PDB file of C-alpha atoms in Angstrom:
ATOM      1  CA  MET A  23     -16.485  -0.381 -24.899  1.00  0.00           C
ATOM      2  CA  ALA A  24     -14.833   0.924 -28.062  1.00  0.00           C
ATOM      3  CA  ARG A  25     -12.151   3.556 -28.242  1.00  0.00           C
ATOM      4  CA  GLY A  26     -11.538   6.193 -30.814  1.00  0.00           C
ATOM      5  CA  PRO A  27      -9.806   9.499 -31.325  1.00  0.00           C
ATOM      6  CA  GLY A  28     -11.128  12.364 -29.293  1.00  0.00           C
ATOM      7  CA  ASN A  29     -11.530  15.902 -30.516  1.00  0.00           C
ATOM      8  CA  GLY A  30      -7.758  16.298 -30.793  1.00  0.00           C
ATOM      9  CA  ASP A  31      -7.322  16.741 -27.073  1.00  0.00           C
ATOM     10  CA  GLY A  32      -7.326  13.086 -26.081  1.00  0.00           C
ATOM     11  CA  LEU A  33      -9.183   9.823 -26.461  1.00  0.00           C
ATOM     12  CA  GLU A  34     -12.834   8.810 -26.325  1.00  0.00           C
ATOM     13  CA  ILE A  35     -14.212   5.517 -25.075  1.00  0.00           C
ATOM     14  CA  ALA A  36     -17.857   4.688 -25.734  1.00  0.00           C
ATOM     15  CA  GLY A  37     -20.058   1.673 -25.122  1.00  0.00           C
ATOM     16  CA  ASN A  38     -21.722  -0.341 -22.402  1.00  0.00           C
ATOM     17  CA  PHE A  39     -20.234   0.012 -18.929  1.00  0.00           C
ATOM     18  CA  ASP A  40     -21.137  -3.090 -16.901  1.00  0.00           C
ATOM     19  CA  PHE A  41     -20.475  -3.336 -13.189  1.00  0.00           C
ATOM     20  CA  TYR A  42     -21.422  -5.057  -9.972  1.00  0.00           C
ATOM     21  CA  ALA A  43     -21.324  -2.980  -6.793  1.00  0.00           C
ATOM     22  CA  GLN A  44     -22.372  -3.053  -3.166  1.00  0.00           C
ATOM     23  CA  SER A  45     -21.889  -0.470  -0.459  1.00  0.00           C
ATOM     24  CA  VAL A  46     -21.365  -1.215   3.219  1.00  0.00           C
ATOM     25  CA  GLY A  47     -24.823  -1.992   4.556  1.00  0.00           C
ATOM     26  CA  GLY A  48     -26.413  -1.324   1.167  1.00  0.00           C
ATOM     27  CA  PRO A  49     -27.862  -3.590  -1.493  1.00  0.00           C
ATOM     28  CA  SER A  50     -25.807  -5.089  -4.281  1.00  0.00           C
ATOM     29  CA  ILE A  51     -26.628  -4.293  -7.895  1.00  0.00           C
ATOM     30  CA  THR A  52     -25.497  -5.403 -11.315  1.00  0.00           C
ATOM     31  CA  GLU A  53     -25.931  -2.583 -13.802  1.00  0.00           C
ATOM     32  CA  ARG A  54     -25.209  -1.468 -17.329  1.00  0.00           C
ATOM     33  CA  PHE A  55     -25.063   2.114 -18.568  1.00  0.00           C
ATOM     34  CA  LEU A  56     -24.192   3.302 -22.048  1.00  0.00           C
ATOM     35  CA  LEU A  57     -21.349   5.773 -21.524  1.00  0.00           C
ATOM     36  CA  ARG A  58     -19.094   8.070 -23.479  1.00  0.00           C
ATOM     37  CA  ILE A  59     -15.888   8.917 -21.615  1.00  0.00           C
ATOM     38  CA  VAL A  60     -13.616  11.669 -22.889  1.00  0.00           C
ATOM     39  CA  ILE A  61     -10.081  11.145 -21.616  1.00  0.00           C
ATOM     40  CA  PRO A  62      -7.880  14.236 -21.898  1.00  0.00           C
ATOM     41  CA  ARG A  63      -4.391  13.896 -23.283  1.00  0.00           C
ATOM     42  CA  ASP A  64      -2.936  15.195 -20.013  1.00  0.00           C
ATOM     43  CA  PHE A  65      -4.749  12.683 -17.748  1.00  0.00           C
ATOM     44  CA  PRO A  66      -4.408  12.495 -14.729  1.00  0.00           C
ATOM     45  CA  LYS A  67      -3.663  16.223 -14.553  1.00  0.00           C
ATOM     46  CA  THR A  68      -7.083  16.768 -16.122  1.00  0.00           C
ATOM     47  CA  LEU A  69      -9.754  14.205 -15.294  1.00  0.00           C
ATOM     48  CA  PRO A  70     -11.987  12.427 -17.807  1.00  0.00           C
ATOM     49  CA  VAL A  71     -15.514  13.640 -18.493  1.00  0.00           C
ATOM     50  CA  VAL A  72     -18.301  11.042 -18.446  1.00  0.00           C
ATOM     51  CA  TYR A  73     -21.597  11.212 -20.346  1.00  0.00           C
ATOM     52  CA  GLU A  74     -24.506   8.764 -20.053  1.00  0.00           C
ATOM     53  CA  LYS A  75     -25.763   8.235 -23.612  1.00  0.00           C
ATOM     54  CA  GLY A  76     -28.547   5.687 -23.126  1.00  0.00           C
ATOM     55  CA  GLY A  77     -31.124   8.150 -21.845  1.00  0.00           C
ATOM     56  CA  ARG A  78     -31.615   6.326 -18.537  1.00  0.00           C
ATOM     57  CA  ILE A  79     -30.403   9.133 -16.297  1.00  0.00           C
ATOM     58  CA  PRO A  80     -32.668  12.200 -16.364  1.00  0.00           C
ATOM     59  CA  PRO A  81     -30.544  15.151 -17.587  1.00  0.00           C
ATOM     60  CA  THR A  82     -31.261  17.308 -14.554  1.00  0.00           C
ATOM     61  CA  GLY A  83     -29.361  18.721 -11.613  1.00  0.00           C
ATOM     62  CA  SER A  84     -31.416  16.528  -9.259  1.00  0.00           C
ATOM     63  CA  PHE A  85     -29.644  13.537 -10.829  1.00  0.00           C
ATOM     64  CA  HIS A  86     -26.326  15.440 -10.816  1.00  0.00           C
ATOM     65  CA  VAL A  87     -26.115  15.861 -14.565  1.00  0.00           C
ATOM     66  CA  ASN A  88     -24.309  19.062 -15.526  1.00  0.00           C
ATOM     67  CA  SER A  89     -25.672  21.569 -18.037  1.00  0.00           C
ATOM     68  CA  ASP A  90     -23.335  20.160 -20.725  1.00  0.00           C
ATOM     69  CA  GLY A  91     -24.785  16.666 -20.191  1.00  0.00           C
ATOM     70  CA  SER A  92     -21.773  15.308 -18.299  1.00  0.00           C
ATOM     71  CA  LEU A  93     -22.193  13.432 -15.032  1.00  0.00           C
ATOM     72  CA  CYS A  94     -21.194  15.196 -11.829  1.00  0.00           C
ATOM     73  CA  LEU A  95     -19.026  12.515 -10.236  1.00  0.00           C
ATOM     74  CA  GLY A  96     -18.037  14.620  -7.250  1.00  0.00           C
ATOM     75  CA  SER A  97     -16.208  17.796  -6.372  1.00  0.00           C
ATOM     76  CA  PRO A  98     -13.055  18.406  -8.428  1.00  0.00           C
ATOM     77  CA  LEU A  99     -10.832  18.373  -5.346  1.00  0.00           C
ATOM     78  CA  ARG A 100     -12.288  15.127  -3.967  1.00  0.00           C
ATOM     79  CA  LEU A 101     -11.898  13.381  -7.341  1.00  0.00           C
ATOM     80  CA  ARG A 102      -8.284  14.514  -7.611  1.00  0.00           C
ATOM     81  CA  TRP A 103      -7.621  13.479  -4.007  1.00  0.00           C
ATOM     82  CA  MET A 104      -9.177  10.025  -4.516  1.00  0.00           C
ATOM     83  CA  LEU A 105      -7.013   9.407  -7.593  1.00  0.00           C
ATOM     84  CA  SER A 106      -3.797  10.750  -6.096  1.00  0.00           C
ATOM     85  CA  LYS A 107      -2.555   7.362  -4.865  1.00  0.00           C
ATOM     86  CA  ALA A 108      -3.379   5.442  -8.073  1.00  0.00           C
ATOM     87  CA  PRO A 109      -3.898   7.854 -10.994  1.00  0.00           C
ATOM     88  CA  THR A 110      -5.034   5.284 -13.566  1.00  0.00           C
ATOM     89  CA  LEU A 111      -8.145   4.914 -15.702  1.00  0.00           C
ATOM     90  CA  VAL A 112      -9.048   1.733 -13.822  1.00  0.00           C
ATOM     91  CA  SER A 113      -8.903   3.653 -10.520  1.00  0.00           C
ATOM     92  CA  PHE A 114     -10.970   6.442 -12.063  1.00  0.00           C
ATOM     93  CA  ALA A 115     -13.635   3.906 -13.082  1.00  0.00           C
ATOM     94  CA  GLU A 116     -13.614   2.111  -9.715  1.00  0.00           C
ATOM     95  CA  LEU A 117     -13.375   5.123  -7.402  1.00  0.00           C
ATOM     96  CA  CYS A 118     -15.294   7.800  -9.297  1.00  0.00           C
ATOM     97  CA  VAL A 119     -17.585   6.316 -11.949  1.00  0.00           C
ATOM     98  CA  VAL A 120     -18.892   3.160 -10.252  1.00  0.00           C
ATOM     99  CA  PRO A 121     -19.986   4.850  -6.967  1.00  0.00           C
ATOM    100  CA  CYS A 122     -21.868   7.508  -8.928  1.00  0.00           C
ATOM    101  CA  LEU A 123     -23.601   4.961 -11.174  1.00  0.00           C
ATOM    102  CA  TYR A 124     -24.302   2.692  -8.200  1.00  0.00           C
ATOM    103  CA  ALA A 125     -26.158   5.515  -6.427  1.00  0.00           C
ATOM    104  CA  VAL A 126     -27.986   6.503  -9.612  1.00  0.00           C
ATOM    105  CA  GLY A 127     -28.876   2.897 -10.440  1.00  0.00           C
ATOM    106  CA  LEU A 128     -30.370   2.363  -6.984  1.00  0.00           C
ATOM    107  CA  ARG A 129     -32.331   5.591  -7.191  1.00  0.00           C
ATOM    108  CA  LEU A 130     -33.686   4.688 -10.634  1.00  0.00           C
ATOM    109  CA  ALA A 131     -34.725   1.234  -9.378  1.00  0.00           C
ATOM    110  CA  GLN A 132     -36.058   2.153  -5.947  1.00  0.00           C
ATOM    111  CA  GLY A 133     -36.794   5.874  -6.022  1.00  0.00           C
ATOM    112  CA  GLY A 134     -36.118   8.030  -3.002  1.00  0.00           C
ATOM    113  CA  GLN A 135     -32.849   9.720  -2.151  1.00  0.00           C
ATOM    114  CA  PHE A 136     -29.302   8.867  -3.150  1.00  0.00           C
ATOM    115  CA  ILE A 137     -27.851   6.121  -0.933  1.00  0.00           C
ATOM    116  CA  PHE A 138     -24.741   8.073   0.083  1.00  0.00           C
ATOM    117  CA  GLY A 139     -26.664  11.226   0.919  1.00  0.00           C
ATOM    118  CA  GLU A 140     -26.541  14.183  -1.344  1.00  0.00           C
ATOM    119  CA  LEU A 141     -24.744  17.464  -1.623  1.00  0.00           C
ATOM    120  CA  ALA A 142     -26.269  20.438  -3.397  1.00  0.00           C
ATOM    121  CA  HIS A 143     -25.589  20.424  -7.114  1.00  0.00           C
ATOM    122  CA  GLY A 144     -23.035  23.016  -8.270  1.00  0.00           C
ATOM    123  CA  ARG A 145     -20.667  25.324  -6.425  1.00  0.00           C
ATOM    124  CA  ARG A 146     -22.479  25.189  -3.083  1.00  0.00           C
ATOM    125  CA  GLY A 147     -22.201  21.384  -3.040  1.00  0.00           C
ATOM    126  CA  GLU A 148     -18.530  21.553  -4.003  1.00  0.00           C
ATOM    127  CA  PHE A 149     -17.710  23.825  -1.066  1.00  0.00           C
ATOM    128  CA  ASP A 150     -19.854  21.744   1.301  1.00  0.00           C
ATOM    129  CA  ASP A 151     -17.685  18.815   0.224  1.00  0.00           C
ATOM    130  CA  TYR A 152     -14.497  20.822   0.813  1.00  0.00           C
ATOM    131  CA  VAL A 153     -15.610  21.495   4.394  1.00  0.00           C
ATOM    132  CA  GLU A 154     -15.795  17.739   4.975  1.00  0.00           C
ATOM    133  CA  LEU A 155     -12.714  16.830   2.940  1.00  0.00           C
ATOM    134  CA  LEU A 156     -10.507  19.440   4.621  1.00  0.00           C
ATOM    135  CA  GLN A 157     -12.068  18.680   8.023  1.00  0.00           C
ATOM    136  CA  LEU A 158     -13.100  22.276   8.672  1.00  0.00           C
ATOM    137  CA  GLN A 159     -16.140  23.836  10.342  1.00  0.00           C
ATOM    138  CA  SER A 160     -17.696  26.172   7.771  1.00  0.00           C
ATOM    139  CA  LEU A 161     -17.920  27.181   4.130  1.00  0.00           C
ATOM    140  CA  ARG A 162     -15.947  30.317   4.956  1.00  0.00           C
ATOM    141  CA  ASP A 163     -13.133  28.214   6.451  1.00  0.00           C
ATOM    142  CA  ALA A 164     -13.071  25.954   3.381  1.00  0.00           C
ATOM    143  CA  ARG A 165     -12.961  28.942   1.032  1.00  0.00           C
ATOM    144  CA  THR A 166     -10.091  30.411   3.063  1.00  0.00           C
ATOM    145  CA  ALA A 167      -8.190  27.111   2.821  1.00  0.00           C
ATOM    146  CA  ILE A 168      -8.667  27.046  -0.967  1.00  0.00           C
ATOM    147  CA  VAL A 169      -7.444  30.659  -1.140  1.00  0.00           C
ATOM    148  CA  TYR A 170      -4.320  29.612   0.810  1.00  0.00           C
ATOM    149  CA  LEU A 171      -3.772  26.693  -1.584  1.00  0.00           C
ATOM    150  CA  SER A 172      -3.878  29.184  -4.455  1.00  0.00           C
ATOM    151  CA  ARG A 173      -1.072  31.271  -2.917  1.00  0.00           C
ATOM    152  CA  LYS A 174       2.614  30.725  -2.323  1.00  0.00           C
ATOM    153  CA  LYS A 175       3.284  28.716   0.837  1.00  0.00           C
ATOM    154  CA  ARG A 176       5.338  31.422   2.508  1.00  0.00           C
ATOM    155  CA  CYS A 177       2.508  33.964   2.070  1.00  0.00           C
ATOM    156  CA  ALA A 178      -0.232  31.561   3.181  1.00  0.00           C
ATOM    157  CA  ASN A 179       1.750  30.434   6.241  1.00  0.00           C
ATOM    158  CA  LYS A 180       1.647  33.985   7.648  1.00  0.00           C
ATOM    159  CA  LYS A 181      -2.169  34.084   7.606  1.00  0.00           C
ATOM    160  CA  PRO A 182      -4.545  32.947  10.388  1.00  0.00           C
ATOM    161  CA  CYS A 183      -5.201  29.216  10.196  1.00  0.00           C
ATOM    162  CA  PRO A 184      -8.680  28.421   8.843  1.00  0.00           C
ATOM    163  CA  CYS A 185      -9.132  25.699  11.480  1.00  0.00           C
ATOM    164  CA  GLY A 186      -9.924  28.412  14.030  1.00  0.00           C
ATOM    165  CA  CYS A 187      -7.114  27.596  16.466  1.00  0.00           C
ATOM    166  CA  GLY A 188      -5.909  31.204  16.631  1.00  0.00           C
ATOM    167  CA  LEU A 189      -2.410  30.382  15.356  1.00  0.00           C
ATOM    168  CA  ARG A 190      -1.064  31.380  12.016  1.00  0.00           C
ATOM    169  CA  LEU A 191      -1.159  28.589   9.435  1.00  0.00           C
ATOM    170  CA  GLY A 192       2.602  27.999   9.495  1.00  0.00           C
ATOM    171  CA  LEU A 193       2.475  27.110  13.205  1.00  0.00           C
ATOM    172  CA  CYS A 194      -0.649  24.934  13.153  1.00  0.00           C
ATOM    173  CA  ARG A 195      -0.901  21.172  12.613  1.00  0.00           C
ATOM    174  CA  PHE A 196      -3.536  21.911   9.944  1.00  0.00           C
ATOM    175  CA  ASN A 197      -0.649  23.050   7.747  1.00  0.00           C
ATOM    176  CA  SER A 198       0.318  19.397   7.194  1.00  0.00           C
ATOM    177  CA  ARG A 199      -3.247  18.688   6.002  1.00  0.00           C
ATOM    178  CA  LEU A 200      -3.003  21.539   3.492  1.00  0.00           C
ATOM    179  CA  ARG A 201       0.425  20.304   2.414  1.00  0.00           C
ATOM    180  CA  GLU A 202      -1.212  17.047   1.283  1.00  0.00           C
ATOM    181  CA  PHE A 203      -3.616  18.987  -0.941  1.00  0.00           C
ATOM    182  CA  ARG A 204      -0.944  21.409  -2.134  1.00  0.00           C
ATOM    183  CA  ALA A 205       0.867  18.408  -3.658  1.00  0.00           C
ATOM    184  CA  LEU A 206      -2.208  17.468  -5.730  1.00  0.00           C
ATOM    185  CA  ALA A 207      -2.318  20.475  -8.036  1.00  0.00           C
ATOM    186  CA  PRO A 208      -0.601  23.747  -8.890  1.00  0.00           C
ATOM    187  CA  ARG A 209      -1.740  27.029  -7.363  1.00  0.00           C
ATOM    188  CA  SER A 210      -3.414  28.026 -10.637  1.00  0.00           C
ATOM    189  CA  TRP A 211      -5.753  25.019 -10.392  1.00  0.00           C
ATOM    190  CA  TYR A 212      -6.909  26.145  -6.955  1.00  0.00           C
ATOM    191  CA  ARG A 213      -7.443  29.672  -8.270  1.00  0.00           C
ATOM    192  CA  GLU A 214      -9.821  28.195 -10.852  1.00  0.00           C
ATOM    193  CA  LEU A 215     -11.813  26.514  -8.051  1.00  0.00           C
ATOM    194  CA  LEU A 216     -12.507  29.971  -6.644  1.00  0.00           C
ATOM    195  CA  THR A 217     -13.962  31.445  -9.859  1.00  0.00           C
TER     196      THR A 217
END
């Protein structure tokens, strides 16, 4: 891959992205995709955007390609959470890019569904993922948790816990789970997830 100046906001890397991957119980593949990765100046606060430039991935929502041509690597909160322990470009490639391209590569070669299952493309899929990530029961509960993450702690702690226990958030064990996510991003970032 070659690097070059971005559009003033960071750095761009473009070229062949070669990898070998295997999932638990799944087949192994060796693949190559031609990628363009735009790395923002404020990485890891803002995550890179990845484009497949070789024309192998159909530019449709069914292959999780966004309307701007970028790859949907996962929900914003999950990506940020996965990178929180090792916020490096290598971790971004290993944890976010390779799993996506592994699933796409298998689907291109074998047809059928994505190997890891599939969420809906877009906002619905993001909130379905938040239900799982936050270990809640419903989309409404996940939205409530995101609302609480967008507010000051002392205000959110007075509200009913979204886990459904009947306690207010400040008295529930779920508060420690939200504390982990509160450390990942400022309140303004969570407000943007709600728009």
